[in-house]
Tab-separated table of C-alpha atoms in Angstrom:
chain	number	residue	atom	x	y	z
A	1128	MET	CA	131.391	35.974	81.641
A	1129	ASN	CA	128.269	34.266	80.030
A	1130	PHE	CA	124.945	36.196	80.149
A	1131	GLU	CA	122.983	33.575	78.345
A	1132	PHE	CA	121.268	30.486	79.743
A	1133	ASP	CA	121.919	27.102	78.048
A	1134	ALA	CA	119.443	25.893	75.396
A	1135	GLN	CA	117.976	23.333	77.996
A	1136	THR	CA	117.312	26.228	80.529
A	1137	ASP	CA	115.848	28.410	78.023
A	1138	GLN	CA	113.491	25.692	76.876
A	1139	MET	CA	112.372	24.838	80.415
A	1140	CYS	CA	111.689	28.510	81.188
A	1141	ALA	CA	109.691	28.727	77.993
A	1142	THR	CA	107.638	25.742	78.993
A	1143	ILE	CA	107.139	26.960	82.601
A	1144	ALA	CA	105.998	30.488	81.390
A	1145	ASP	CA	103.512	28.810	78.877
A	1146	PHE	CA	102.119	26.528	81.572
A	1147	ALA	CA	101.869	29.120	84.201
A	1148	ARG	CA	99.999	31.474	81.682
A	1149	ASN	CA	97.422	28.714	80.731
A	1150	ARG	CA	97.031	26.754	84.101
A	1151	LEU	CA	97.746	28.991	86.984
A	1152	ALA	CA	95.342	31.791	86.589
A	1153	GLY	CA	93.720	32.301	89.968
A	1154	PRO	CA	90.197	33.147	91.184
A	1155	ASP	CA	89.177	36.578	92.280
A	1156	ALA	CA	88.969	35.407	95.772
A	1157	PHE	CA	91.193	32.945	97.747
A	1158	GLU	CA	89.813	29.371	97.656
A	1159	PRO	CA	91.978	26.589	99.505
A	1160	ASP	CA	91.115	23.845	97.292
A	1161	GLY	CA	91.808	25.672	94.030
A	1162	PHE	CA	94.940	26.992	95.640
A	1163	ARG	CA	96.203	23.252	96.261
A	1164	ARG	CA	95.075	22.074	92.945
A	1165	ARG	CA	97.246	24.549	91.310
A	1166	TRP	CA	100.044	23.927	93.771
A	1167	ARG	CA	100.053	20.257	92.679
A	1168	LEU	CA	100.156	21.117	89.040
A	1169	VAL	CA	103.320	23.141	89.648
A	1170	GLY	CA	104.734	20.125	91.546
A	1171	GLU	CA	104.072	18.043	88.696
A	1172	GLN	CA	106.139	20.361	86.480
A	1173	GLY	CA	108.942	19.898	88.911
A	1174	ALA	CA	109.064	23.500	89.837
A	1175	LEU	CA	109.013	22.934	93.216
A	1176	GLY	CA	111.965	20.897	93.473
A	1177	THR	CA	114.562	22.781	91.442
A	1178	VAL	CA	117.352	23.042	94.200
A	1179	VAL	CA	116.534	19.694	95.723
A	1180	PRO	CA	118.766	16.634	94.760
A	1181	SER	CA	117.306	14.149	92.499
A	1182	ALA	CA	117.669	11.490	95.078
A	1183	TYR	CA	114.803	13.175	97.066
A	1184	GLY	CA	112.474	13.788	94.113
A	1185	GLY	CA	114.006	17.230	92.926
A	1186	LEU	CA	115.536	18.398	89.793
A	1187	GLY	CA	119.080	18.932	91.316
A	1188	GLN	CA	119.596	22.505	89.916
A	1189	GLY	CA	121.420	25.605	91.335
A	1190	ALA	CA	120.378	28.987	92.139
A	1191	VAL	CA	120.791	30.284	88.657
A	1192	THR	CA	118.365	28.000	87.221
A	1193	ALA	CA	116.019	28.203	90.023
A	1194	ALA	CA	115.803	31.981	89.661
A	1195	ALA	CA	115.347	31.603	85.946
A	1196	ILE	CA	112.244	29.218	86.825
A	1197	MET	CA	110.950	31.759	89.220
A	1198	GLU	CA	111.325	34.647	86.612
A	1199	ALA	CA	109.391	32.411	84.188
A	1200	LEU	CA	106.673	31.826	86.811
A	1201	GLY	CA	106.321	35.478	87.593
A	1202	TYR	CA	106.079	36.448	83.672
A	1203	GLY	CA	103.547	33.823	82.909
A	1204	CYS	CA	101.282	33.768	85.966
A	1205	MET	CA	99.145	36.872	86.684
A	1206	ASP	CA	98.525	35.688	90.184
A	1207	THR	CA	102.030	37.154	91.679
A	1208	GLY	CA	100.694	36.159	95.281
A	1209	PHE	CA	100.500	32.471	94.349
A	1210	VAL	CA	103.897	32.673	92.815
A	1211	PHE	CA	105.231	34.292	95.867
A	1212	SER	CA	103.925	31.403	97.922
A	1213	LEU	CA	105.705	28.979	95.691
A	1214	GLY	CA	109.023	30.932	96.261
A	1215	ALA	CA	108.608	30.886	100.068
A	1216	HIS	CA	107.995	27.206	100.101
A	1217	VAL	CA	111.047	26.337	97.942
A	1218	PHE	CA	113.686	28.726	99.146
A	1219	ALA	CA	112.538	29.306	102.877
A	1220	CYS	CA	111.554	25.911	103.724
A	1221	LEU	CA	113.019	23.362	101.245
A	1222	THR	CA	116.539	24.866	101.089
A	1223	PRO	CA	116.948	24.665	104.976
A	1224	ILE	CA	115.868	20.931	104.857
A	1225	VAL	CA	118.368	20.325	102.037
A	1226	GLU	CA	121.126	21.916	103.879
A	1227	PHE	CA	120.594	21.142	107.428
A	1228	GLY	CA	118.252	18.084	107.548
A	1229	THR	CA	119.151	14.690	108.672
A	1230	GLU	CA	118.719	11.754	106.187
A	1231	GLU	CA	115.561	10.869	107.952
A	1232	GLN	CA	114.055	14.353	107.766
A	1233	LYS	CA	115.157	14.578	103.923
A	1234	GLN	CA	113.573	11.318	103.108
A	1235	ARG	CA	110.298	12.069	104.928
A	1236	TRP	CA	109.642	15.653	103.739
A	1237	LEU	CA	111.425	16.448	100.645
A	1238	PRO	CA	109.702	14.244	98.116
A	1239	LEU	CA	106.372	15.228	99.493
A	1240	LEU	CA	107.226	18.967	99.292
A	1241	CYS	CA	108.770	18.615	95.794
A	1242	SER	CA	105.668	16.870	94.477
A	1243	GLY	CA	103.259	19.377	95.604
A	1244	LYS	CA	101.417	17.016	97.793
A	1245	ARG	CA	102.464	18.959	100.827
A	1246	ILE	CA	102.869	22.687	101.427
A	1247	ALA	CA	105.548	24.341	103.908
A	1248	ALA	CA	105.585	27.635	105.963
A	1249	HIS	CA	108.516	29.316	107.605
A	1250	CYS	CA	107.871	30.941	110.902
A	1251	ILE	CA	110.297	33.605	111.729
A	1252	THR	CA	108.725	37.063	112.300
A	1253	GLU	CA	107.105	37.700	115.806
A	1254	PRO	CA	105.050	40.652	117.165
A	1255	GLU	CA	108.191	42.013	118.868
A	1256	ALA	CA	110.745	40.615	116.540
A	1257	GLY	CA	110.758	41.478	112.940
A	1258	SER	CA	113.983	42.966	111.767
A	1259	ASP	CA	115.425	42.183	115.049
A	1260	ALA	CA	115.441	38.395	114.708
A	1261	LEU	CA	117.602	37.825	117.787
A	1262	SER	CA	114.980	39.053	119.879
A	1263	MET	CA	112.301	36.549	119.131
A	1264	ARG	CA	110.376	35.329	122.263
A	1265	THR	CA	109.006	31.921	121.024
A	1266	ARG	CA	110.736	29.498	123.271
A	1267	ALA	CA	111.636	25.789	122.989
A	1268	GLU	CA	112.525	24.179	126.305
A	1269	ARG	CA	113.898	20.882	126.504
A	1270	ARG	CA	111.951	18.024	128.337
A	1271	GLY	CA	113.341	14.702	128.078
A	1272	ASP	CA	113.524	13.494	124.446
A	1273	ALA	CA	111.353	16.650	123.431
A	1274	TYR	CA	111.087	20.265	123.212
A	1275	VAL	CA	108.015	22.326	124.271
A	1276	LEU	CA	107.304	25.271	122.178
A	1277	ASN	CA	105.518	28.426	123.407
A	1278	GLY	CA	104.868	31.703	121.571
A	1279	ASP	CA	103.393	33.568	118.569
A	1280	LYS	CA	104.612	34.134	115.034
A	1281	SER	CA	103.034	36.662	112.611
A	1282	PHE	CA	102.968	37.303	108.900
A	1283	THR	CA	103.781	33.615	108.224
A	1284	THR	CA	103.354	32.821	104.571
A	1285	ASN	CA	101.425	29.620	103.596
A	1286	SER	CA	100.377	29.202	107.346
A	1287	PRO	CA	96.569	28.846	106.402
A	1288	VAL	CA	97.271	25.896	103.916
A	1289	ALA	CA	100.639	24.522	105.205
A	1290	ASP	CA	101.089	20.779	106.183
A	1291	VAL	CA	104.632	21.308	107.739
A	1292	PHE	CA	106.330	24.459	109.475
A	1293	ILE	CA	109.937	25.314	109.771
A	1294	VAL	CA	109.981	26.997	113.181
A	1295	GLN	CA	112.563	29.287	114.606
A	1296	THR	CA	112.654	29.420	118.308
A	1297	ALA	CA	115.022	30.787	121.204
A	1298	THR	CA	116.469	27.567	123.145
A	1299	ARG	CA	118.896	29.927	125.104
A	1300	PRO	CA	117.210	33.574	125.324
A	1301	GLY	CA	120.038	36.171	125.248
A	1302	GLY	CA	122.338	33.655	123.582
A	1303	GLY	CA	122.528	35.894	120.271
A	1304	CYS	CA	123.415	33.933	117.245
A	1305	PHE	CA	123.841	30.736	119.325
A	1306	GLY	CA	120.648	30.947	121.126
A	1307	LEU	CA	118.259	30.045	118.217
A	1308	THR	CA	117.201	26.763	117.287
A	1309	SER	CA	114.945	25.418	114.334
A	1310	PHE	CA	112.292	22.627	114.277
A	1311	VAL	CA	110.259	20.828	111.790
A	1312	VAL	CA	106.860	20.848	113.131
A	1313	GLU	CA	103.890	18.928	111.302
A	1314	ALA	CA	100.437	20.597	111.063
A	1315	GLY	CA	97.856	19.185	113.546
A	1316	THR	CA	100.572	18.977	116.276
A	1317	PRO	CA	98.661	19.502	119.590
A	1318	GLY	CA	99.402	23.067	120.634
A	1319	LEU	CA	99.955	24.454	117.196
A	1320	THR	CA	97.067	26.695	115.778
A	1321	VAL	CA	96.877	28.999	112.925
A	1322	GLY	CA	94.946	32.469	112.879
A	1323	LYS	CA	92.870	33.984	110.438
A	1324	ARG	CA	93.888	34.605	107.107
A	1325	TYR	CA	95.189	38.341	106.572
A	1326	GLU	CA	93.680	40.704	103.980
A	1327	LYS	CA	96.537	42.490	102.530
A	1328	VAL	CA	97.078	45.431	100.246
A	1329	GLY	CA	98.791	43.045	97.611
A	1330	LEU	CA	99.855	39.490	97.069
A	1331	ASP	CA	96.072	38.401	97.618
A	1332	GLY	CA	96.899	34.942	96.323
A	1333	SER	CA	99.375	34.280	99.116
A	1334	PRO	CA	97.496	32.934	102.240
A	1335	THR	CA	99.162	34.605	105.359
A	1336	ALA	CA	98.349	34.370	108.906
A	1337	ASP	CA	99.606	34.227	112.556
A	1338	VAL	CA	100.805	30.879	113.950
A	1339	HIS	CA	100.565	30.107	117.841
A	1340	PHE	CA	102.351	27.493	119.935
A	1341	ASP	CA	100.798	26.700	123.379
A	1342	ASP	CA	102.725	23.801	125.023
A	1343	CYS	CA	103.419	22.380	121.448
A	1344	THR	CA	105.558	19.212	122.181
A	1345	VAL	CA	108.039	18.230	119.496
A	1346	PRO	CA	110.306	15.417	119.513
A	1347	ALA	CA	114.031	16.174	119.530
A	1348	SER	CA	114.329	14.349	116.251
A	1349	GLN	CA	112.549	17.015	114.531
A	1350	MET	CA	115.074	19.632	115.378
A	1351	LEU	CA	116.648	20.980	112.151
A	1352	GLY	CA	120.325	21.382	112.461
A	1353	PRO	CA	121.953	21.465	115.862
A	1354	GLU	CA	120.683	23.019	118.996
A	1355	GLY	CA	121.832	26.775	118.891
A	1356	GLY	CA	122.238	26.341	114.932
A	1357	GLY	CA	118.949	28.162	114.203
A	1358	PHE	CA	120.648	31.390	113.190
A	1359	GLY	CA	122.440	29.545	110.430
A	1360	VAL	CA	119.354	28.064	109.110
A	1361	PHE	CA	117.731	31.484	109.133
A	1362	ARG	CA	120.674	33.049	107.138
A	1363	THR	CA	120.721	30.362	104.683
A	1364	SER	CA	116.920	30.563	103.836
A	1365	MET	CA	117.264	34.436	103.811
A	1366	ALA	CA	120.211	34.329	101.270
A	1367	TRP	CA	118.234	31.895	98.823
A	1368	GLU	CA	114.908	33.844	99.387
A	1369	ARG	CA	116.616	37.352	98.788
A	1370	THR	CA	118.086	36.076	95.714
A	1371	CYS	CA	115.875	33.508	93.892
A	1372	LEU	CA	112.546	34.261	95.306
A	1373	PHE	CA	112.744	37.872	94.005
A	1374	ALA	CA	113.205	36.705	90.281
A	1375	LEU	CA	109.487	36.440	90.197
A	1376	TYR	CA	109.363	40.254	90.156
A	1377	LEU	CA	111.841	40.183	87.214
A	1378	GLY	CA	108.991	38.251	85.175
A	1379	THR	CA	106.411	40.473	86.572
A	1380	MET	CA	108.351	43.753	85.490
A	1381	ARG	CA	109.059	42.028	81.955
A	1382	ARG	CA	105.221	41.487	81.555
A	1383	VAL	CA	104.295	45.030	82.806
A	1384	LEU	CA	106.980	46.573	80.528
A	1385	GLU	CA	105.580	44.631	77.373
A	1386	THR	CA	101.890	45.676	78.198
A	1387	SER	CA	103.140	49.278	78.758
A	1388	ILE	CA	104.810	49.385	75.288
A	1389	ALA	CA	101.696	47.812	73.703
A	1390	TYR	CA	99.469	50.390	75.372
A	1391	ALA	CA	101.565	53.453	74.386
A	1392	ASN	CA	101.695	52.339	70.832
A	1393	GLU	CA	97.935	51.849	70.615
A	1394	ARG	CA	96.584	54.793	72.797
A	1395	GLN	CA	95.980	57.962	70.562
A	1396	GLN	CA	96.096	61.634	71.892
A	1397	PHE	CA	96.151	64.601	69.768
A	1398	GLY	CA	96.319	62.553	66.690
A	1399	THR	CA	99.114	60.337	67.485
A	1400	ALA	CA	100.224	57.212	69.524
A	1401	ILE	CA	101.306	58.360	73.127
A	1402	GLY	CA	104.509	56.553	72.752
A	1403	GLY	CA	105.593	59.104	70.520
A	1404	PHE	CA	105.536	61.560	73.267
A	1405	GLN	CA	108.930	62.017	74.905
A	1406	ALA	CA	107.584	62.113	78.460
A	1407	VAL	CA	105.966	58.694	77.862
A	1408	SER	CA	108.786	57.003	75.910
A	1409	HIS	CA	111.411	58.147	78.521
A	1410	ARG	CA	109.467	56.683	81.281
A	1411	ILE	CA	109.107	53.346	79.498
A	1412	VAL	CA	112.900	53.393	78.664
A	1413	ASP	CA	113.651	54.105	82.518
A	1414	MET	CA	111.523	50.955	83.179
A	1415	ALA	CA	113.691	48.830	80.813
A	1416	VAL	CA	116.885	50.355	82.409
A	1417	ARG	CA	115.721	49.521	85.987
A	1418	LEU	CA	114.661	45.926	84.954
A	1419	GLU	CA	117.817	45.057	83.220
A	1420	THR	CA	119.901	46.498	86.169
A	1421	ALA	CA	117.947	44.608	88.603
A	1422	ARG	CA	118.149	41.341	86.765
A	1423	LEU	CA	122.024	41.555	86.426
A	1424	MET	CA	122.300	42.189	90.223
A	1425	LEU	CA	120.121	39.254	91.081
A	1426	TYR	CA	121.596	36.780	88.713
A	1427	ARG	CA	125.115	37.747	89.950
A	1428	ALA	CA	123.888	36.935	93.544
A	1429	ALA	CA	122.527	33.561	92.277
A	1430	TRP	CA	125.839	32.901	90.411
A	1431	GLY	CA	127.454	33.581	93.914
A	1432	LEU	CA	125.110	31.051	95.640
A	1433	ASP	CA	126.060	28.331	93.072
A	1434	ARG	CA	129.785	28.804	93.820
A	1435	GLY	CA	129.263	28.512	97.720
A	1436	SER	CA	129.874	32.314	98.223
A	1437	THR	CA	129.203	33.586	101.927
A	1438	ASP	CA	128.738	37.005	100.625
A	1439	GLU	CA	125.705	38.578	102.300
A	1440	VAL	CA	125.937	41.862	100.331
A	1441	ALA	CA	124.927	40.520	96.815
A	1442	PRO	CA	121.637	38.937	97.933
A	1443	ALA	CA	120.910	42.394	100.001
A	1444	LEU	CA	121.807	44.443	96.734
A	1445	ALA	CA	119.608	42.158	94.524
A	1446	LYS	CA	116.632	42.402	96.918
A	1447	LEU	CA	117.019	45.992	97.311
A	1448	ALA	CA	117.246	46.669	93.618
A	1449	VAL	CA	114.657	44.377	92.376
A	1450	SER	CA	111.929	45.389	94.931
A	1451	GLU	CA	112.459	49.269	94.287
A	1452	ALA	CA	112.423	48.618	90.562
A	1453	ALA	CA	109.276	46.641	90.946
A	1454	VAL	CA	107.438	49.179	92.923
A	1455	GLN	CA	108.516	51.996	90.408
A	1456	ALA	CA	107.501	49.676	87.428
A	1457	GLY	CA	103.985	49.659	88.841
A	1458	LEU	CA	103.965	53.369	89.424
A	1459	ASP	CA	105.012	53.970	85.924
A	1460	ALA	CA	102.669	51.439	84.412
A	1461	VAL	CA	99.862	53.304	86.292
A	1462	GLN	CA	100.955	56.655	85.126
A	1463	ILE	CA	101.125	55.624	81.455
A	1464	GLN	CA	97.593	54.416	81.527
A	1465	GLY	CA	96.244	57.370	83.128
A	1466	GLY	CA	92.676	56.892	84.381
A	1467	LEU	CA	92.651	53.487	83.346
A	1468	GLY	CA	95.580	52.661	85.538
A	1469	VAL	CA	93.661	53.408	88.639
A	1470	LEU	CA	90.969	50.881	87.635
A	1471	HIS	CA	91.164	47.323	88.567
A	1472	GLY	CA	93.713	45.857	86.080
A	1473	GLN	CA	97.176	44.845	85.565
A	1474	ALA	CA	98.930	48.094	86.087
A	1475	GLU	CA	97.351	48.689	89.591
A	1476	THR	CA	97.812	45.079	90.450
A	1477	ALA	CA	101.332	45.049	89.762
A	1478	LEU	CA	101.827	48.099	92.016
A	1479	ARG	CA	100.020	46.594	94.893
A	1480	ASP	CA	101.861	43.235	94.529
A	1481	ALA	CA	105.215	45.101	94.446
A	1482	LEU	CA	104.617	47.105	97.583
A	1483	PRO	CA	105.169	44.273	100.093
A	1484	ALA	CA	108.584	43.479	98.350
A	1485	ARG	CA	110.028	46.351	100.193
A	1486	ILE	CA	109.052	44.735	103.518
A	1487	PHE	CA	109.486	41.035	103.466
A	1488	SER	CA	112.840	39.133	103.573
A	1489	GLY	CA	114.093	42.011	105.752
A	1490	THR	CA	112.970	45.473	104.877
A	1491	ASN	CA	114.870	47.661	102.423
A	1492	GLU	CA	116.093	49.761	105.277
A	1493	ILE	CA	117.890	46.711	106.947
A	1494	GLN	CA	119.334	45.686	103.629
A	1495	LYS	CA	120.889	49.160	103.472
A	1496	ASN	CA	122.212	48.722	107.114
A	1497	ASN	CA	123.726	45.336	106.091
A	1498	ILE	CA	125.244	46.801	102.959
A	1499	ALA	CA	126.561	49.889	104.950
A	1500	ARG	CA	128.081	47.690	107.433
A	1501	ALA	CA	129.846	45.636	104.972
A	1502	LEU	CA	131.336	48.666	103.423
A	1503	GLY	CA	132.913	49.638	106.759
A	1504	LEU	CA	130.486	52.642	107.583
A	1505	GLY	CA	129.980	53.522	111.166
A	1506	GLY	CA	133.464	52.751	112.207
A	1507	ARG	CA	133.479	49.097	111.204
A	1508	SER	CA	136.012	47.389	109.028
A	1509	PRO	CA	135.043	46.289	105.563
A	1510	ARG	CA	133.946	42.810	105.373
A	1511	SER	CA	135.437	40.529	102.438
A	1512	ARG	CA	133.021	39.437	99.821
A	1513	ALA	CA	133.899	36.024	99.313
C-alpha cells in the first residue's frame, strides 16, 4: 500500500489549489458570462480533461489523480457549487463518452469539452423517476434513421448553460436494464428546451434546471453506446461520480477544519482560547477523524476504478461516508463559531453546500440499500467485490 501521491501529482494539486483560490472566486449572484469565463480558465489548466485520453485533448490520468484534482479544486475554491458543476461535467458526461462513444463522437465532443469551450449536462432524473431510474418515462422512438425524444428531466446540473446533453431515455418501456438508451443531444436541437434555473438551499454556484423534450428528433448516429445499453452508461457515470466528484468535499472539509482550528485558537472566552476547552477541541478532533476516514474510503474506491474493478460497494461506501462527514463538518463549524456561525460566512455556506450531497448521485438511503444487498441482507447471496 502507498498512501502518498507521487511528486508530479502533489505539484499538480498544489498548482490547482492555488489557481482555484486566486482565479475561481464566484460572484454573489449567478452570472452566465462569468460562469463561462471561469469554466474556460479551468479548461486551460487541463482540469476538465483529467480522465480523457491525450489523443482527444485530455491528460489521460486515472481516477486517483482525477479525485486528487477535484480535492484540490474543492480546497482552493470557495464556490463549491461551481466545483460541483465541473465534477458533474467531467464524471457524468465525459467519462461516458470516453467509455461508450464512437470515434466520431469522441473526436467531435471531447476536445471541446476538455478545453472548456463547451459545457455538458447529464439528463437522468425525472419527476417520477429519481432513485427508481428504471421507471423513467422519457421515450425515444425509432423513426427511420433517427429517434424522436419526448419527456421531462428534472434537477439537471449545468442545463441552463449546457451546450450538449447526455440524455437517458426508455426505448423499450418495461424492459428493465435493457430498456434504456443514451443519446448525445446538442443544445439548440428543435424540441429541446430548458426551464428556469432553480433557487437551491446550497450549491448556488451550480446552475440547475428542468429539461423538456417535445418531439426532439435526434439522428441515430448520436446514440451513445448500443440501443438498450443506457443502463451501462448510467452505471459507469454513477461509479465515477460517486467516487471522484465527491473528492471536492474532501477539499472543502479540509478548508473548514483549518479555519475551525484557527478560530478556536483565536477566540477568547473566560480568559483563554476556546480551543483549550475539551468540548471544542474534541469536536475538532472528531472533524479530523471523519475527514481522514472518508478520504481513505474515497481513494480506495478510486484505486479500484483504476484497476477496472466492477465493485459497486466501494463507490457507495465512499459517497455515503464523504457526504455524511461533510454535513457534520458544516454543523460542527457552525457550532464552534456560535453566533458568527449562523451569519453569512464560510461555516454556514459549507453546511448548506454539503446538504445536497446526501441526495444527488443516489440518495444515501439508496446507497445503504445497495450496500445491504451486496452484503446478502434480505435473503440475497452476498456479491463478490471484484
